[in-house]
Short mmCIF file of C-alpha atoms in Angstrom, two decimals:
data_model
loop_
_atom_site.label_atom_id
_atom_site.label_comp_id
_atom_site.label_asym_id
_atom_site.label_seq_id
_atom_site.Cartn_x
_atom_site.Cartn_y
_atom_site.Cartn_z
CA UNK A 1 0.00 0.00 0.00
CA UNK A 2 0.87 3.68 -0.07
CA UNK A 3 3.58 4.85 2.30
CA UNK A 4 4.51 8.48 2.98
CA UNK A 5 7.82 9.45 4.58
CA UNK A 6 8.23 12.94 6.05
CA UNK A 7 11.38 14.77 7.16
CA UNK A 8 12.49 16.32 9.40
CA UNK A 9 10.47 15.28 12.44
CA UNK A 10 11.33 18.53 14.20
CA UNK A 11 12.41 21.88 12.82
CA UNK A 12 13.44 24.97 14.72
CA UNK A 13 13.90 28.33 12.95
CA UNK A 14 14.23 31.98 13.83
CA UNK A 15 11.39 34.31 13.00
CA UNK A 16 11.78 35.56 9.44
CA UNK A 17 13.73 32.53 8.25
CA UNK A 18 12.40 30.01 5.74
CA UNK A 19 11.30 26.47 6.60
CA UNK A 20 11.24 23.49 4.27
CA UNK A 21 9.56 20.15 4.95
CA UNK A 22 10.00 17.23 2.58
CA UNK A 23 7.91 14.15 1.85
CA UNK A 24 8.25 11.13 -0.38
CA UNK A 25 5.50 8.76 -1.43
CA UNK A 26 5.58 5.23 -2.72
CA UNK A 27 2.51 4.83 -4.95
CA UNK A 28 3.13 6.36 -8.37
CA UNK A 29 -0.65 6.45 -8.95
CA UNK A 30 -1.09 9.07 -6.20
CA UNK A 31 -2.41 12.29 -7.67
CA UNK A 32 -3.37 14.54 -4.76
CA UNK A 33 -0.97 15.93 -2.15
CA UNK A 34 -2.34 18.12 0.65
CA UNK A 35 -0.59 19.66 3.61
CA UNK A 36 -2.32 19.99 6.97
CA UNK A 37 -1.38 22.17 9.93
CA UNK A 38 -2.27 21.09 13.46
CA UNK A 39 -1.84 23.57 16.27
CA UNK A 40 -1.55 22.26 19.81
CA UNK A 41 -4.86 20.79 20.94
CA UNK A 42 -6.58 21.69 17.69
CA UNK A 43 -7.83 19.81 14.65
CA UNK A 44 -5.69 19.35 11.52
CA UNK A 45 -6.57 21.97 8.91
CA UNK A 46 -5.71 22.09 5.22
CA UNK A 47 -3.27 24.88 4.36
CA UNK A 48 -2.39 24.06 0.76
CA UNK A 49 -2.68 21.19 -1.70
CA UNK A 50 -1.40 20.27 -5.13
CA UNK A 51 -2.47 17.87 -7.85
CA UNK A 52 -0.16 15.75 -9.94
CA UNK A 53 -0.69 17.83 -13.08
CA UNK A 54 0.93 20.85 -11.42
CA UNK A 55 4.57 21.27 -10.40
CA UNK A 56 4.27 24.18 -8.01
CA UNK A 57 1.59 26.13 -6.19
CA UNK A 58 1.90 29.25 -4.02
CA UNK A 59 -0.39 30.94 -1.54
CA UNK A 60 1.18 34.02 0.04
CA UNK A 61 4.05 32.78 2.25
CA UNK A 62 3.39 29.11 1.58
CA UNK A 63 4.38 27.11 -1.48
CA UNK A 64 4.36 23.46 -2.39
CA UNK A 65 6.46 21.78 -5.07
CA UNK A 66 5.97 18.36 -6.60
CA UNK A 67 8.46 16.15 -8.44
CA UNK A 68 6.45 13.23 -9.83
CA UNK A 69 9.47 11.47 -11.27
CA UNK A 70 11.22 11.33 -7.93
CA UNK A 71 7.94 11.02 -6.00
CA UNK A 72 8.89 13.93 -3.79
CA UNK A 73 6.89 16.94 -2.65
CA UNK A 74 7.86 19.75 -0.33
CA UNK A 75 6.32 22.53 1.71
CA UNK A 76 8.10 25.89 1.78
CA UNK A 77 7.22 28.58 4.31
CA UNK A 78 8.93 31.94 3.88
CA UNK A 79 9.22 34.78 6.39
CA UNK A 80 8.16 32.50 9.23
CA UNK A 81 6.20 33.94 12.12
CA UNK A 82 5.61 32.58 15.66
CA UNK A 83 2.03 31.69 14.70
CA UNK A 84 3.45 29.25 12.14
CA UNK A 85 4.56 27.06 15.06
CA UNK A 86 2.58 23.83 14.77
CA UNK A 87 2.80 20.25 13.53
CA UNK A 88 2.63 19.95 9.76
CA UNK A 89 1.48 16.77 8.02
CA UNK A 90 1.90 15.87 4.38
CA UNK A 91 -0.40 13.33 2.77
CA UNK A 92 -0.97 11.55 -0.52
CA UNK A 93 -3.94 9.89 -2.15
CA UNK A 94 -5.28 8.60 -5.43
CA UNK A 95 -8.55 10.39 -4.75
CA UNK A 96 -10.82 8.03 -6.63
CA UNK A 97 -14.03 6.16 -5.99
CA UNK A 98 -15.89 9.08 -4.46
CA UNK A 99 -13.72 9.47 -1.38
CA UNK A 100 -10.21 10.58 -0.51
CA UNK A 101 -8.07 7.88 1.11
CA UNK A 102 -5.34 10.12 2.51
CA UNK A 103 -2.18 8.46 3.79
CA UNK A 104 -0.31 10.82 6.10
CA UNK A 105 3.34 11.32 6.93
CA UNK A 106 4.44 11.22 10.55
CA UNK A 107 4.45 14.99 10.91
CA UNK A 108 7.00 17.77 11.42
CA UNK A 109 6.93 19.84 14.57
CA UNK A 110 7.92 23.39 13.55
CA UNK A 111 9.00 25.86 16.20
CA UNK A 112 9.47 29.50 15.17
CA UNK A 113 11.43 31.49 17.74
CA UNK A 114 10.95 35.27 18.02
CA UNK B 1 -16.34 25.81 13.46
CA UNK B 2 -15.56 23.50 10.57
CA UNK B 3 -18.92 21.78 10.70
CA UNK B 4 -17.64 18.47 12.07
CA UNK B 5 -18.53 17.85 15.69
CA UNK B 6 -17.23 15.01 17.83
CA UNK B 7 -18.47 13.82 21.22
CA UNK B 8 -17.29 13.15 23.79
CA UNK B 9 -14.12 15.22 23.67
CA UNK B 10 -12.55 13.13 26.44
CA UNK B 11 -13.28 9.56 27.45
CA UNK B 12 -11.70 7.33 30.08
CA UNK B 13 -12.70 3.71 30.07
CA UNK B 14 -11.67 0.40 31.53
CA UNK B 15 -10.74 -2.54 29.36
CA UNK B 16 -14.08 -4.24 29.97
CA UNK B 17 -16.27 -1.22 29.22
CA UNK B 18 -18.35 -0.55 26.12
CA UNK B 19 -18.53 3.02 24.87
CA UNK B 20 -19.17 4.87 21.64
CA UNK B 21 -17.67 7.89 19.93
CA UNK B 22 -19.99 10.06 17.88
CA UNK B 23 -19.30 12.29 14.89
CA UNK B 24 -21.71 14.61 13.13
CA UNK B 25 -21.03 16.68 10.03
CA UNK B 26 -23.16 19.64 8.93
CA UNK B 27 -21.41 20.17 5.58
CA UNK B 28 -23.51 17.97 3.33
CA UNK B 29 -20.51 15.77 2.54
CA UNK B 30 -20.77 12.28 1.09
CA UNK B 31 -17.83 10.57 2.77
CA UNK B 32 -16.80 10.19 6.42
CA UNK B 33 -13.63 8.86 7.99
CA UNK B 34 -12.17 7.67 11.27
CA UNK B 35 -8.46 8.31 11.90
CA UNK B 36 -6.38 7.35 14.94
CA UNK B 37 -3.68 9.79 16.09
CA UNK B 38 -1.05 8.43 18.48
CA UNK B 39 1.99 10.29 19.73
CA UNK B 40 4.86 10.42 17.24
CA UNK B 41 3.02 8.30 14.65
CA UNK B 42 1.27 9.23 11.42
CA UNK B 43 -2.47 9.67 11.42
CA UNK B 44 -3.72 6.15 10.79
CA UNK B 45 -6.75 5.67 8.59
CA UNK B 46 -9.18 3.26 10.25
CA UNK B 47 -12.43 3.33 8.30
CA UNK B 48 -14.02 5.16 5.38
CA UNK B 49 -17.70 5.42 4.57
CA UNK B 50 -18.78 6.69 1.17
CA UNK B 51 -22.49 7.28 0.66
CA UNK B 52 -23.09 5.42 3.94
CA UNK B 53 -21.32 2.30 2.69
CA UNK B 54 -18.09 1.14 4.32
CA UNK B 55 -15.43 1.22 1.62
CA UNK B 56 -12.23 0.96 3.63
CA UNK B 57 -11.30 -1.07 6.69
CA UNK B 58 -7.59 -0.83 7.30
CA UNK B 59 -7.02 -4.05 9.24
CA UNK B 60 -8.59 -2.56 12.33
CA UNK B 61 -9.17 -4.98 15.25
CA UNK B 62 -12.77 -6.06 15.73
CA UNK B 63 -12.91 -4.35 19.13
CA UNK B 64 -13.50 -1.20 17.04
CA UNK B 65 -16.85 -1.28 15.27
CA UNK B 66 -17.95 1.60 13.03
CA UNK B 67 -21.51 2.53 12.18
CA UNK B 68 -22.84 5.06 9.67
CA UNK B 69 -26.63 5.30 10.00
CA UNK B 70 -26.87 8.23 7.56
CA UNK B 71 -24.63 10.59 5.63
CA UNK B 72 -24.35 13.04 8.54
CA UNK B 73 -23.51 10.70 11.40
CA UNK B 74 -20.67 8.32 12.12
CA UNK B 75 -20.07 6.26 15.24
CA UNK B 76 -17.16 4.24 16.54
CA UNK B 77 -18.26 1.58 19.01
CA UNK B 78 -15.58 0.47 21.43
CA UNK B 79 -15.43 -2.72 23.49
CA UNK B 80 -12.77 -4.65 25.39
CA UNK B 81 -10.08 -2.15 24.42
CA UNK B 82 -6.41 -2.36 25.32
CA UNK B 83 -4.23 0.36 26.89
CA UNK B 84 -2.40 0.76 23.57
CA UNK B 85 -5.69 1.92 22.05
CA UNK B 86 -5.36 5.15 24.02
CA UNK B 87 -5.12 7.90 21.42
CA UNK B 88 -6.91 10.83 19.82
CA UNK B 89 -9.62 9.60 17.47
CA UNK B 90 -10.35 12.04 14.68
CA UNK B 91 -13.43 12.06 12.50
CA UNK B 92 -13.39 13.76 9.11
CA UNK B 93 -15.71 14.31 6.19
CA UNK B 94 -15.26 15.22 2.54
CA UNK B 95 -17.15 15.85 -0.64
CA UNK B 96 -15.41 14.29 -3.59
CA UNK B 97 -17.03 14.88 -6.95
CA UNK B 98 -15.93 16.38 -10.23
CA UNK B 99 -13.35 19.07 -9.74
CA UNK B 100 -13.77 19.18 -5.98
CA UNK B 101 -10.47 18.44 -4.27
CA UNK B 102 -12.04 16.20 -1.66
CA UNK B 103 -10.47 18.17 1.17
CA UNK B 104 -10.90 16.42 4.51
CA UNK B 105 -12.52 18.52 7.23
CA UNK B 106 -11.61 17.20 10.65
CA UNK B 107 -13.41 17.34 13.96
CA UNK B 108 -11.64 18.32 17.17
CA UNK B 109 -11.18 14.68 18.10
CA UNK B 110 -12.09 12.43 21.02
CA UNK B 111 -9.22 11.83 23.44
CA UNK B 112 -9.52 8.23 24.62
CA UNK B 113 -7.69 6.81 27.63
CA UNK B 114 -7.95 3.08 28.33
CA UNK B 115 -7.01 2.06 31.86
#
């Protein structure tokens, strides 16, 4: 079955620096790659996603890149702020059959220090 | 509010108890999910219901029994659990059709402790 590896498990940056989180997936048929942010004690929430027909997507300070050949995708956060501190999860799915069977990575705990 | 409500938020039970977790979505979605979140592990998909039919069962032990009586409600019935079943149980829903991305909307979770 699908397996998603995520690195690093923890990441500590200074406010204003950039943060990069990387994921690899195993199933070449995967076509949907979302990123979720989970603040302490809160629910995971979608922050950005990308489909396999697109190589890069940006939304203000957040961007995601996808390399289908290498089966890698990455989350880039620029100009980090303390409120970016959270656990970030990548996921992958084939998104077929009327539902979205998301397989998640283990998560990256990002700490942004003022 | 994301429109996905879970109750109870916290549950402590003994290994011989029977309890249920409830999830309700007010988003008109056609699929609902149960995920298990344990410390330092990926979110583990347990069950998926699409149009009230169970379509995924990821080798979950029979002491977990899901029920989806209608498209808005999802239950997880628990019996004779083990301490290692202690975790945060997250419910989610999605609407996957056409160009819709099928984004999962999660509830706040039910924190389960098995003594």
